[in-house]
Coordinates of C-alpha atoms and ligand atoms in Angstrom, one line a residue:
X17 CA -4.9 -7.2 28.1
X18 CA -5.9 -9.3 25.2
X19 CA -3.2 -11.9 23.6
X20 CA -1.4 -11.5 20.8
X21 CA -2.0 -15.2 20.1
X22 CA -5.2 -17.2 20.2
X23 CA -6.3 -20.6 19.1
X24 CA -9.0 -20.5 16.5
X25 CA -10.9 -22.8 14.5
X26 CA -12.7 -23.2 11.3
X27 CA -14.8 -25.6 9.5
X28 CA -11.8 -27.1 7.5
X29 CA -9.1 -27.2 10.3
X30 CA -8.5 -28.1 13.6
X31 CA -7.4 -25.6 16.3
X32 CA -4.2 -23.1 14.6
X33 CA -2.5 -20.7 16.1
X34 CA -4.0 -17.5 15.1
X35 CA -1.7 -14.0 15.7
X36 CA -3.9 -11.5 17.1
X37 CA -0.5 -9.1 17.5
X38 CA 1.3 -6.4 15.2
X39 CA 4.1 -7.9 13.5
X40 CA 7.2 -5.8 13.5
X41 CA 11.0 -6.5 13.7
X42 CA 9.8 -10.3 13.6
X43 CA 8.3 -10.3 16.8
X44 CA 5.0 -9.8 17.6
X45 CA 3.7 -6.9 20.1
X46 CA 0.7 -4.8 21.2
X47 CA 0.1 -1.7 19.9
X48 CA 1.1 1.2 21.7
X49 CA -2.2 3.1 22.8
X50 CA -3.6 -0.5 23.9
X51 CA -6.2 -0.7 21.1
X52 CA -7.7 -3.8 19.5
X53 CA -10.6 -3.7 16.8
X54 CA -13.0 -6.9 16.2
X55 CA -12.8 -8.9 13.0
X56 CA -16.3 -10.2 11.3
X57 CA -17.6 -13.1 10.2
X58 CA -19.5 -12.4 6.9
X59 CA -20.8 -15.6 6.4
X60 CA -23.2 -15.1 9.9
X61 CA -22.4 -11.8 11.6
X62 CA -20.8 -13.3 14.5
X63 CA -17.4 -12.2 15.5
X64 CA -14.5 -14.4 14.9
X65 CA -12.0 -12.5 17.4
X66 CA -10.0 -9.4 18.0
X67 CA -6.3 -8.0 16.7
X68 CA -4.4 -5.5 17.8
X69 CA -4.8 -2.1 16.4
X70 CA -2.2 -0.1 14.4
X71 CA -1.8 3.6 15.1
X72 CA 0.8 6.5 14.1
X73 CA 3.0 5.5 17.2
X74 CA 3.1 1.6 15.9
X75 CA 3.8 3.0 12.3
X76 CA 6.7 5.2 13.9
X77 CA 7.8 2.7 15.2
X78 CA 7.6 -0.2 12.0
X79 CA 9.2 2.6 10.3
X80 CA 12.1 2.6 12.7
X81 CA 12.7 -0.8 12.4
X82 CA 12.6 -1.1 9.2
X83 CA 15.3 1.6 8.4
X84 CA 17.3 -0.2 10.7
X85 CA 16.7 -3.1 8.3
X86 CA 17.5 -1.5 5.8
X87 CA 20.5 0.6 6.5
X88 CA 22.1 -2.7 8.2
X89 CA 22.2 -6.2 7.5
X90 CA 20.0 -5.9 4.9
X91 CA 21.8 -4.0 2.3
X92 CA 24.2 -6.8 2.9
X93 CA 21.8 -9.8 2.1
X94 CA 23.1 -11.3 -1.4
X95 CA 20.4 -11.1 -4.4
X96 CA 20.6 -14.6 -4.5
X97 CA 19.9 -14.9 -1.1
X98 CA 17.0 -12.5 -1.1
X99 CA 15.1 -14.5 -3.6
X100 CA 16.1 -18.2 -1.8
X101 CA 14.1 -16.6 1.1
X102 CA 11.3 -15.2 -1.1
X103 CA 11.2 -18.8 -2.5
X104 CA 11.2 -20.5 1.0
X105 CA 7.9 -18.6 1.9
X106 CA 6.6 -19.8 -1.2
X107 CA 7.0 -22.8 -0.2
X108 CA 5.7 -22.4 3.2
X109 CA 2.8 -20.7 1.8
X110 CA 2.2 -24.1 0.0
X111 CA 3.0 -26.2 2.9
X112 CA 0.3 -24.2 5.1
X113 CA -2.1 -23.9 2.1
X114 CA -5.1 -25.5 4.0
X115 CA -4.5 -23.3 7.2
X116 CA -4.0 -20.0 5.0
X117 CA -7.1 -20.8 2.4
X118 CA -9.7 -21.5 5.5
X119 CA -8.6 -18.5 7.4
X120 CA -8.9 -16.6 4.0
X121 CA -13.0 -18.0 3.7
X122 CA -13.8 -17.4 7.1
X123 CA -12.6 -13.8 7.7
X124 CA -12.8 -12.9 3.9
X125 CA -16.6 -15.0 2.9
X126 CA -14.9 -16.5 -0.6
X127 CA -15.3 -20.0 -1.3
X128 CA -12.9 -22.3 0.1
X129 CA -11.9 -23.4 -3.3
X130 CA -10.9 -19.9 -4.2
X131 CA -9.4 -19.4 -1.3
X132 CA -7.2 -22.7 -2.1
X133 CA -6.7 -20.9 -5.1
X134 CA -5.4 -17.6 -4.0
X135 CA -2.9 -19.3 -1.9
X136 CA -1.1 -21.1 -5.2
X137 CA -1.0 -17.6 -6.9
X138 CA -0.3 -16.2 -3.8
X139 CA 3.4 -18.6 -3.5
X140 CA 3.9 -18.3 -7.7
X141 CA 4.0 -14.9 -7.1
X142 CA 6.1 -14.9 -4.4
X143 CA 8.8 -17.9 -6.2
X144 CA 8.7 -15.7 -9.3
X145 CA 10.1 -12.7 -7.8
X146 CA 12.2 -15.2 -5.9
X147 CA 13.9 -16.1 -9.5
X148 CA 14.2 -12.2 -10.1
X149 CA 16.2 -11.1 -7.1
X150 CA 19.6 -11.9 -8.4
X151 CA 18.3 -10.7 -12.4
X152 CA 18.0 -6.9 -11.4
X153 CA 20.9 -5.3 -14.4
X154 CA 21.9 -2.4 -15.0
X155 CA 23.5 -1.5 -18.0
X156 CA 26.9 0.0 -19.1
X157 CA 26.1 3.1 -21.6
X158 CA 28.9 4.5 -23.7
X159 CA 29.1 8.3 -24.4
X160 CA 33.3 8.8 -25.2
X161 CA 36.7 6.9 -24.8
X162 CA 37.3 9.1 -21.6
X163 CA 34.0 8.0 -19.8
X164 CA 33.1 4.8 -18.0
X165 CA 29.1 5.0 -17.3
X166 CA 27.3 2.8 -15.7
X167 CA 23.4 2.7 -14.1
X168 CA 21.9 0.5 -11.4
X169 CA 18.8 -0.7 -10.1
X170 CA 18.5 0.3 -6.5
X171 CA 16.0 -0.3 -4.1
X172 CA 14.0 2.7 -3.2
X173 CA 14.0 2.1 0.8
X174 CA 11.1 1.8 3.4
X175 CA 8.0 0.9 1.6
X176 CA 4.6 1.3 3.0
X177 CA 1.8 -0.9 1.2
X178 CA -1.7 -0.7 2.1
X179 CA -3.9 -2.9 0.7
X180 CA -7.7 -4.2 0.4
X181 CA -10.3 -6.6 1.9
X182 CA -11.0 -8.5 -1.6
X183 CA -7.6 -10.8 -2.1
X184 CA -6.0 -10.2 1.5
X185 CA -3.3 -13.2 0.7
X186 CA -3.0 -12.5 -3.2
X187 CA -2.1 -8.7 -2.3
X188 CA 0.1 -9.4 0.6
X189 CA 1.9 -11.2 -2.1
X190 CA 2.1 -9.0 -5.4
X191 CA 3.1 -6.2 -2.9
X192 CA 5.6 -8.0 -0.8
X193 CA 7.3 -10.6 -3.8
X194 CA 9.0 -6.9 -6.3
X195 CA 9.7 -5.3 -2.9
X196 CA 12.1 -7.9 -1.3
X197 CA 13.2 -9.1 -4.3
X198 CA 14.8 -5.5 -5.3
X199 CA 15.8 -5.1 -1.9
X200 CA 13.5 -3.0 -0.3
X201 CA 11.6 -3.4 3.0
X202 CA 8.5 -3.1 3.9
X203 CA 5.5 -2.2 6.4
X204 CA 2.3 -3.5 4.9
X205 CA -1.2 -2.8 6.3
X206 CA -3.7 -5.5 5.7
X207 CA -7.3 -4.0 5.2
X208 CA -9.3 -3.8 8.6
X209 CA -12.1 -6.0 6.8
X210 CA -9.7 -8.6 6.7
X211 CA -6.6 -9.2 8.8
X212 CA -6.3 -12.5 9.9
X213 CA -4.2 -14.5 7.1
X214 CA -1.9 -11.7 6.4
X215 CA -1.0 -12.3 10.0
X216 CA -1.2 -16.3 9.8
X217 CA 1.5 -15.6 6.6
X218 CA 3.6 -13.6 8.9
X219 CA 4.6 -16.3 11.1
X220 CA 6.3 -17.6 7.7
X221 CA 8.6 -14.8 7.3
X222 CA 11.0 -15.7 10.1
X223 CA 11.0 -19.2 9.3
X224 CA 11.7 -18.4 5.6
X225 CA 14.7 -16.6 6.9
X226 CA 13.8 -12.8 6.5
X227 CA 16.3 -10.8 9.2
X228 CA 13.7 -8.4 11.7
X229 CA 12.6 -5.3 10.6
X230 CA 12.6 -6.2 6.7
X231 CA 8.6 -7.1 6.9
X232 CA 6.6 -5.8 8.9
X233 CA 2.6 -6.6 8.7
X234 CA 0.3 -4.7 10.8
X235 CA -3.6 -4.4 11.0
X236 CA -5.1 -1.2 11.3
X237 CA -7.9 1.6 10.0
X238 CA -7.2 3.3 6.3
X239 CA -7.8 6.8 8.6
X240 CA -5.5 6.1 11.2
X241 CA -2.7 3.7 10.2
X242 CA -3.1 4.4 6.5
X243 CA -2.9 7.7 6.8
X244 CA 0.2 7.5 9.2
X245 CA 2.0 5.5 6.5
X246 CA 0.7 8.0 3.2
X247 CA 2.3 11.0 5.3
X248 CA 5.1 9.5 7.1
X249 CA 8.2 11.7 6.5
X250 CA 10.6 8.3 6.9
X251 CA 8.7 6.0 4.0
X252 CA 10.2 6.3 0.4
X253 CA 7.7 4.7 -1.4
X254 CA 3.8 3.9 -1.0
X255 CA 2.3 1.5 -2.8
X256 CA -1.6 1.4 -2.3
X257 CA -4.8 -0.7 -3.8
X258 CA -8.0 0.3 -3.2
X259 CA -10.4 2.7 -4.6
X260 CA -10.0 5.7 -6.2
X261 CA -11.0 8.0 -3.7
X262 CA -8.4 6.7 -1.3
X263 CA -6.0 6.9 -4.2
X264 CA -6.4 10.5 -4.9
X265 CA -6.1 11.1 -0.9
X266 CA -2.9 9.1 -0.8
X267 CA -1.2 10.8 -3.6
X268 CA -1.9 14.0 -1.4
X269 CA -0.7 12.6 1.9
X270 CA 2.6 12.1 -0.5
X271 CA 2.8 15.7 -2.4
X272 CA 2.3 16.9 1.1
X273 CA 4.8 15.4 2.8
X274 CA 8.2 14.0 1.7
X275 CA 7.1 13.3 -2.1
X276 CA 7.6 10.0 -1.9
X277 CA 7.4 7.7 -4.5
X278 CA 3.5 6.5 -5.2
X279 CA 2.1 3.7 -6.8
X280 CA -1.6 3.0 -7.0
X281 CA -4.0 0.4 -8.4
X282 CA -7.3 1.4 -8.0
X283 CA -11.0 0.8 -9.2
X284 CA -12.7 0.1 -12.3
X285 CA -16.0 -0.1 -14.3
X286 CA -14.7 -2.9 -17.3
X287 CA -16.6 -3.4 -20.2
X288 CA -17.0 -7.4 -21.1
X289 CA -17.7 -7.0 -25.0
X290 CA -19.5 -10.0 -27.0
X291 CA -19.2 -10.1 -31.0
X292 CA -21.9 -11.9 -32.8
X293 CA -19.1 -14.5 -34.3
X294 CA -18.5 -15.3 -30.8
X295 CA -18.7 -18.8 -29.4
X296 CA -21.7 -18.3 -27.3
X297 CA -21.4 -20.8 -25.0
X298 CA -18.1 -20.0 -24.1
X299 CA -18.9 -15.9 -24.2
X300 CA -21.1 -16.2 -21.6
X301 CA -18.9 -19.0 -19.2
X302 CA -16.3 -16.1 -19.2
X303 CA -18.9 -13.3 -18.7
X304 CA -20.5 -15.1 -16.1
X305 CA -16.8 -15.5 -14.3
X306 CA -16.2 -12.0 -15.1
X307 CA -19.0 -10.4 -13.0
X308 CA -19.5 -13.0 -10.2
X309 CA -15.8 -14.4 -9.5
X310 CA -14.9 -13.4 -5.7
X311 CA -18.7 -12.3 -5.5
X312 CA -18.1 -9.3 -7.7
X313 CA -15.2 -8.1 -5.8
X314 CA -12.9 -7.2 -8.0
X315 CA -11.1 -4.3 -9.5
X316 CA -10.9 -5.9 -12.5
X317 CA -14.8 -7.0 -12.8
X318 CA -16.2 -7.0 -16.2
X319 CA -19.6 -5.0 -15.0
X320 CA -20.3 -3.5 -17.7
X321 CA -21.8 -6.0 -20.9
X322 CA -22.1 -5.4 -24.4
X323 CA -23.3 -7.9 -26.3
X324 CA -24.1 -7.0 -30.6
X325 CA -27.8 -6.7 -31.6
X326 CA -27.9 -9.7 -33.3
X327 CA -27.6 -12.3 -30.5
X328 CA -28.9 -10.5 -27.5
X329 CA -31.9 -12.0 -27.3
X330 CA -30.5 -15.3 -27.0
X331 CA -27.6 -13.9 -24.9
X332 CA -29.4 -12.4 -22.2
X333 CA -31.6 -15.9 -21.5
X334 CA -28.7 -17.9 -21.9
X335 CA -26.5 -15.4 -19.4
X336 CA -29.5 -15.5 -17.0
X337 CA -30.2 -19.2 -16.6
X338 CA -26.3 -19.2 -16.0
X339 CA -26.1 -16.6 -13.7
X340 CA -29.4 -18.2 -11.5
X341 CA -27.4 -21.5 -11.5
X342 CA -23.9 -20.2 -9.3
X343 CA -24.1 -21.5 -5.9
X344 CA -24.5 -19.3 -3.4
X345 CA -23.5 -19.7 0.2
X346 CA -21.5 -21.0 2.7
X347 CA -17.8 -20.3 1.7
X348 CA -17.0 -24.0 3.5
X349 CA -19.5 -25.9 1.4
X350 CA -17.9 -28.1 -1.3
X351 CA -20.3 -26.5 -4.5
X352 CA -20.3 -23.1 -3.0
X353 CA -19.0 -20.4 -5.9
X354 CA -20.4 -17.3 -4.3
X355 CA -20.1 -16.5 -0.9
X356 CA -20.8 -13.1 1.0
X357 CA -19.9 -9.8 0.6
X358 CA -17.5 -8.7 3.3
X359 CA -18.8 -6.4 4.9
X360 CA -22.4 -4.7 6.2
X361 CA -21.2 -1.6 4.9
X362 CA -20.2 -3.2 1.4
X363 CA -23.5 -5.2 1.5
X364 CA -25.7 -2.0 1.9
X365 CA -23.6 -0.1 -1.0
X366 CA -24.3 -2.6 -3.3
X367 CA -28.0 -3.0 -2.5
X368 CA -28.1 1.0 -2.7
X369 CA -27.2 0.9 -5.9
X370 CA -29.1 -1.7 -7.0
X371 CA -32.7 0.3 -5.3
X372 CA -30.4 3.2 -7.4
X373 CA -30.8 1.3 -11.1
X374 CA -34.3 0.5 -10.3
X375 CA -35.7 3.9 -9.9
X376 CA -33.7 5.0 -12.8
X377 CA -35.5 2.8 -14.6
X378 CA -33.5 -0.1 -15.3
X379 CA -34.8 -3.9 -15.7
X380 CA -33.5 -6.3 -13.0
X381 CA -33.5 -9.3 -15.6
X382 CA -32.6 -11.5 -12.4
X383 CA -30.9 -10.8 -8.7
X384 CA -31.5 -7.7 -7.3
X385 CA -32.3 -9.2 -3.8
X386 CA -30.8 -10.1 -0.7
X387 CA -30.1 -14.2 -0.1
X388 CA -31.2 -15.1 3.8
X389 CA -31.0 -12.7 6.5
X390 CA -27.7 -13.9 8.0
X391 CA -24.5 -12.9 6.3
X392 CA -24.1 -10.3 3.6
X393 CA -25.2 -12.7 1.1
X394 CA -26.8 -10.9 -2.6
X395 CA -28.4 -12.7 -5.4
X396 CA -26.2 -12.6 -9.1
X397 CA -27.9 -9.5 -10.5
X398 CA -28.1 -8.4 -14.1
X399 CA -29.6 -5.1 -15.2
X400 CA -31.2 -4.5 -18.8
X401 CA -32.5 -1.2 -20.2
X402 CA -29.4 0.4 -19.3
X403 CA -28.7 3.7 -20.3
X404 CA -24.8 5.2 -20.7
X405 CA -25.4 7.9 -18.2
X406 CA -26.8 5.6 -15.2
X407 CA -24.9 5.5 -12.2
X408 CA -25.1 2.0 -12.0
X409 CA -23.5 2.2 -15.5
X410 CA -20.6 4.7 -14.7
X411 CA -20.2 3.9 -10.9
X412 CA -18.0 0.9 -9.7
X413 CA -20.6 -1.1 -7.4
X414 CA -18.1 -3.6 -6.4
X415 CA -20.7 -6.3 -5.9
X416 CA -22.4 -9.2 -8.2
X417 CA -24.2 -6.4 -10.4
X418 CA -23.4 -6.0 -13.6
X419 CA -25.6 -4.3 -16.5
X420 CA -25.9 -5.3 -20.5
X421 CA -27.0 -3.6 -23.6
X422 CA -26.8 -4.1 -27.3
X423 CA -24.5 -2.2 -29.8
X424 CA -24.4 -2.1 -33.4
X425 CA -21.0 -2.4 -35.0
X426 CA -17.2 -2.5 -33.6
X427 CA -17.1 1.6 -33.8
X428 CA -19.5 1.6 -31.6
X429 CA -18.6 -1.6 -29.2
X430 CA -14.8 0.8 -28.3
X431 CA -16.6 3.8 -28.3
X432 CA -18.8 2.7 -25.6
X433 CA -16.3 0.7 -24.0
X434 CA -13.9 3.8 -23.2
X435 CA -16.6 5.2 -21.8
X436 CA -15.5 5.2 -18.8
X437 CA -13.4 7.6 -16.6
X438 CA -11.5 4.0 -15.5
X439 CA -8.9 1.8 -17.6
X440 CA -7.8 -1.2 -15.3
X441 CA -9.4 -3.9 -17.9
X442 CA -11.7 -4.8 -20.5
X443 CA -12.3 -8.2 -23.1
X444 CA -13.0 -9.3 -26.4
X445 CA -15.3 -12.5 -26.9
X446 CA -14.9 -13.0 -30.8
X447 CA -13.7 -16.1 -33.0
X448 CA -12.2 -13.0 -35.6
X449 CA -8.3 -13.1 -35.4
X450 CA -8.7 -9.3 -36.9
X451 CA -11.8 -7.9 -35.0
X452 CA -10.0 -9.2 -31.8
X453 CA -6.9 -7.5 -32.6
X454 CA -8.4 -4.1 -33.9
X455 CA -10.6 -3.9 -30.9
X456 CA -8.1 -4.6 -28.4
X457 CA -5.7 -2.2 -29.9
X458 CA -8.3 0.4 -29.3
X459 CA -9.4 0.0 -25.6
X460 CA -7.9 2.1 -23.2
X461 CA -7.3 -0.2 -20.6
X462 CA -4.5 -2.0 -19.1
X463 CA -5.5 -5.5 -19.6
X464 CA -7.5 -6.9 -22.6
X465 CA -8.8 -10.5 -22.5
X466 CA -9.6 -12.1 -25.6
X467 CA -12.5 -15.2 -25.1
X468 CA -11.5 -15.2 -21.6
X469 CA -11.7 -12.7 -18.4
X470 CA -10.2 -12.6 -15.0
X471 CA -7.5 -15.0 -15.9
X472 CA -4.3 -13.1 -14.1
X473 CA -0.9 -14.4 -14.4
X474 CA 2.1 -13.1 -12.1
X475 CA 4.2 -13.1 -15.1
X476 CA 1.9 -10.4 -16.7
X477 CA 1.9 -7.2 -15.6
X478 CA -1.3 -5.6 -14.3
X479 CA -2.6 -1.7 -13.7
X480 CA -4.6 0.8 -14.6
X481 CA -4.9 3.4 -17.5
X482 CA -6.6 6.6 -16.8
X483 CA -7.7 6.6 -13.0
X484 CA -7.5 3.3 -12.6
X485 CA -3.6 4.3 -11.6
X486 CA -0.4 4.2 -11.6
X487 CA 1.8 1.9 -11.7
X488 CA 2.0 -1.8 -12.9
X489 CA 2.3 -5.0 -10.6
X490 CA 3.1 -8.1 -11.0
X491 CA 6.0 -9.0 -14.2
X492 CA 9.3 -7.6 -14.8
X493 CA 7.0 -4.1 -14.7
X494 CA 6.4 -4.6 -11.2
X495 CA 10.0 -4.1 -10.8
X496 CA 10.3 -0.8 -11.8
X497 CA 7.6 0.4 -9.0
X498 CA 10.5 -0.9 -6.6
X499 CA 13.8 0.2 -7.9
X500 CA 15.3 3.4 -8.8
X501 CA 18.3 3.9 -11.2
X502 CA 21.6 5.5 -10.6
X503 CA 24.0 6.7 -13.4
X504 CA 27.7 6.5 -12.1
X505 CA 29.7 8.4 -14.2
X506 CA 33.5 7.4 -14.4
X507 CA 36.0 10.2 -16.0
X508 CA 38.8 8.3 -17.5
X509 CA 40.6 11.2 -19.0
X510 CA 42.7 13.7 -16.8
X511 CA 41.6 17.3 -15.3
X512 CA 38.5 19.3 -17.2
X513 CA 40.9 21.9 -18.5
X514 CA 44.2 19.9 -18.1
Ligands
ADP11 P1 -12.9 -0.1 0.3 O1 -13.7 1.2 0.2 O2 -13.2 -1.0 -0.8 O3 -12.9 -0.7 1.7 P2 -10.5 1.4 0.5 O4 -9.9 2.0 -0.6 O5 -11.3 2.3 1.5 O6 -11.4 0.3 -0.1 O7 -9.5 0.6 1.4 C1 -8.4 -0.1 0.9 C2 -7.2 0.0 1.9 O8 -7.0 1.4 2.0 C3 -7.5 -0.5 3.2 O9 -6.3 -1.1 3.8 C4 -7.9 0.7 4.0 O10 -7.6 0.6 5.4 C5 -7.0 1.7 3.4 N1 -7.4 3.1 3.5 C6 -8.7 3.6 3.6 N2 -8.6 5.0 3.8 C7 -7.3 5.3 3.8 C8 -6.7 6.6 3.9 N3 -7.3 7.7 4.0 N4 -5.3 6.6 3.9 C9 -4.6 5.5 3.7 N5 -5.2 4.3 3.6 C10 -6.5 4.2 3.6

């Protein structure tokens, strides 16, 4: 029977203790049918270990616990004392940033710098909604001298959250911070791509003081545990990130079974838009970061790049020589910026639609080929001669593609930015106070950058417009996917007809 803890190593620690197990009722045990699944390396193919497998039994049984949570000592937890635990696991989180960041690059690919990187936004998140846990109002509404109303902010219950391969520790956290801070519990299901830190973070939620059953973290298949937790009559809320298509087929799991609650964050295809008043230099830093940050693996990824007639001659050779110049590699080396894909499947999408843009006739103005031929490692790829309708254009690739063309005036630079069936992001590189301000006002998306891209904050709130999803994390708005408001009505008067 295989452990449910193992001692692993990676090129930046020492020997830690590695939980292979599910995590439930703080304690951690095999799955029920006996199941493990292996976890790969994407930096060389090899496999790093194995962790036990979620199925519908283990979710029945997270659930169970967590109701338990829930309807007991929970509910009697102080505010106060619900965010002084969410702010001890931020600082655990810190404490064990080395340990959590080098599991992060060896199960996920992304730089170890990144991965450093995550793991601070991954403990502000957590310490803001720390601070918010005793700042959850309600308000007293007057409607006659004879009436006494009141609402409140409630917590909504059990909450499943299922969510991707791409920031494994940055998700845990803007999933896990608005939850326990309005005084919900949760299940969360890491993505199967990438288990291994949620698990490392789990052994910091007993010692930050969380009583059992209020997190449970377990590792699992979308199809099997996924689906258990979308149609599970005894969860009052999902809250998913992923792609689209999952999306739609978790908002059906919930119209099809108890009609709980959903929120979703899902893909995008966001347009990076360059004005010819723009600081050049700068423009293309930020589109450069926009596309290739975390390897192209972002929902968020500026992919799609306009750049005004005027400069894009000198645009495009400036934006290649910068793209050719990101290090590519080993996740552990010091200058590495680009690591691997995460997985073979991910790897063979993207190159698909790369072989796609080609015969459609695009122009690979650099990229457009795999790096070595160990590890899912691509070349930063930029496709000219672009037109509107191509799939590479319309279709999230989810990789280091992105494509560029020209437009002609700001009409035309929104127009061609909202066309798009997504609405997660979308930026503004211009030195003009007013064209950065009319432009923005226009996009339909839920973040706008202005000379910047990528730059996420967890005291800004972050989601989708059109089907991009529902739903905003991170800020106060996060809040609202986690609470649920109850009028009390108070009759001070006597009897109706008295
Ligand atoms: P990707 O295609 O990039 O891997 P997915 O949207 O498939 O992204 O996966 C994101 C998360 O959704 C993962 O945790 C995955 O296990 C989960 N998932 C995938 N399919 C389903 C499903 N049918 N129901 C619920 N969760 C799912």
């Amino acid at each position: 029977m295989a452990d449910l803890h193992i001692k692993l190593k990676t090129p930046h620690t020492g020997e830690y203790d590695q939980p292979t197990g599910l995590f439930i009722n703080n304690e951690w045990v095999r799955g029920v049918d006996g199941k493990t699944f292996e976890v790969v390396n994407p930096s060389d193919e090899t496999i790093i270990c194995s962790v036990h497998e979620a199925t519908e039994k283990d979710v029945d049984i997270a659930v169970s616990a967590a109701r338990k949570a829930f309807n007991g000592p929970w509910r009697k937890v102080a505010p106060n004392d619900r965010g002084r635990m969410l702010t001890k696991l931020a600082d655990l989180f810190e404490e064990n940033v080395e340990v959590l960041a080098a599991v992060e690059a060896l199960d996920n690919g992304k730089a170890l710098a990144m991965a450093k990187g995550d793991v601070a936004a991954a403990a502000g998140c957590l310490r803001y909604y720390g601070g918010w846990a005793d700042k959850i109002e309600g308000k007293v509404v007057d409607t006659s001298h004879d009436t006494f109303n009141y609402t409140k902010k409630e917590p909504i219950g059990v909450c499943g959250q299922i969510i991707p391969w791409n920031f494994p520790l940055l998700m845990w956290s803007w999933k896990i911070g608005p939850a326990i801070a309005a005084g919900n519990v949760v299940l969360i299901k890491t993505a199967e791509q990438t288990p291994l830190s949620g698990l490392v973070a789990a052994t910091l939620v007993a010692k930050a003081g969380f009583p059992p059953g209020v997190i449970n973290v377990i590792s699992g298949f979308g199809k099997v545990a996924g689906a258990a937790i979308s149609s599970h009559m005894d969860i009052d809320k999902v809250a998913f990130t992923g792609s689209t298509v999952v999306g739609r087929q978790i908002m059906k799991a919930a119209a099809g079974s108890n009609l709980k609650k959903v929120t979703l964050e899902l893909g995008g295809k966001s347009p990076n838009i360059v004005f010819e008043d723009a600081d050049i230099d700068n423009a293309i830093s930020w589109v450069n970061f926009g596309i290739y940050f975390n390897h192209g693996q972002c929902c968020c990824a500026g992919s799609r790049v306009y750049v005004q007639e005027s400069i894009y001659d000198k645009f495009i050779q400036k934006f290649k020589e910068r793209a050719e110049k990101n290090a590519v590699g080993d996740p552990f080396h010091g200058d590495t910026f680009q690591g691997p894909q995460v997985s073979q499947l991910q790897f063979d999408r993207i190159m698909s639609y790369i072989e796609e843009g080609k015969k459609e006739g695009a122009k690979v103005e650099t990229g457009g080929k795999r790096i070595g031929t160990k590890g899912y490692f691509i070349e930063p790829t930029i496709f000219s001669n672009v037109t509107e309708d191509m799939k590479i254009v319309q279709e999230e690739i989810f990789g280091p593609v992105c494509t560029i063309s020209k437009f002609k005036t700001q009409e035309e630079a929104i127009s061609i930015g909202n066309n798009t069936t997504y609405g997660l992001a979308a930026a503004v590189h211009t030195t003009n106070l007013n064209t950065a301000i009319e432009v923005s006002n226009e996009l339909r998306a839920g973040t706008v950058w202005v000379n910047t891209y990528n730059t996420l904050h967890w005291q800004l709130p972050f989601g989708g417009y059109k089907e991009s999803g529902i739903g905003r994390e991170l800020g106060e708005a996060a809040l609202d996917n986690y609470t649920q408001v109850k009028t009390v009505s108070i009759r001070l008067g006597g009897a109706l007809f008295g």
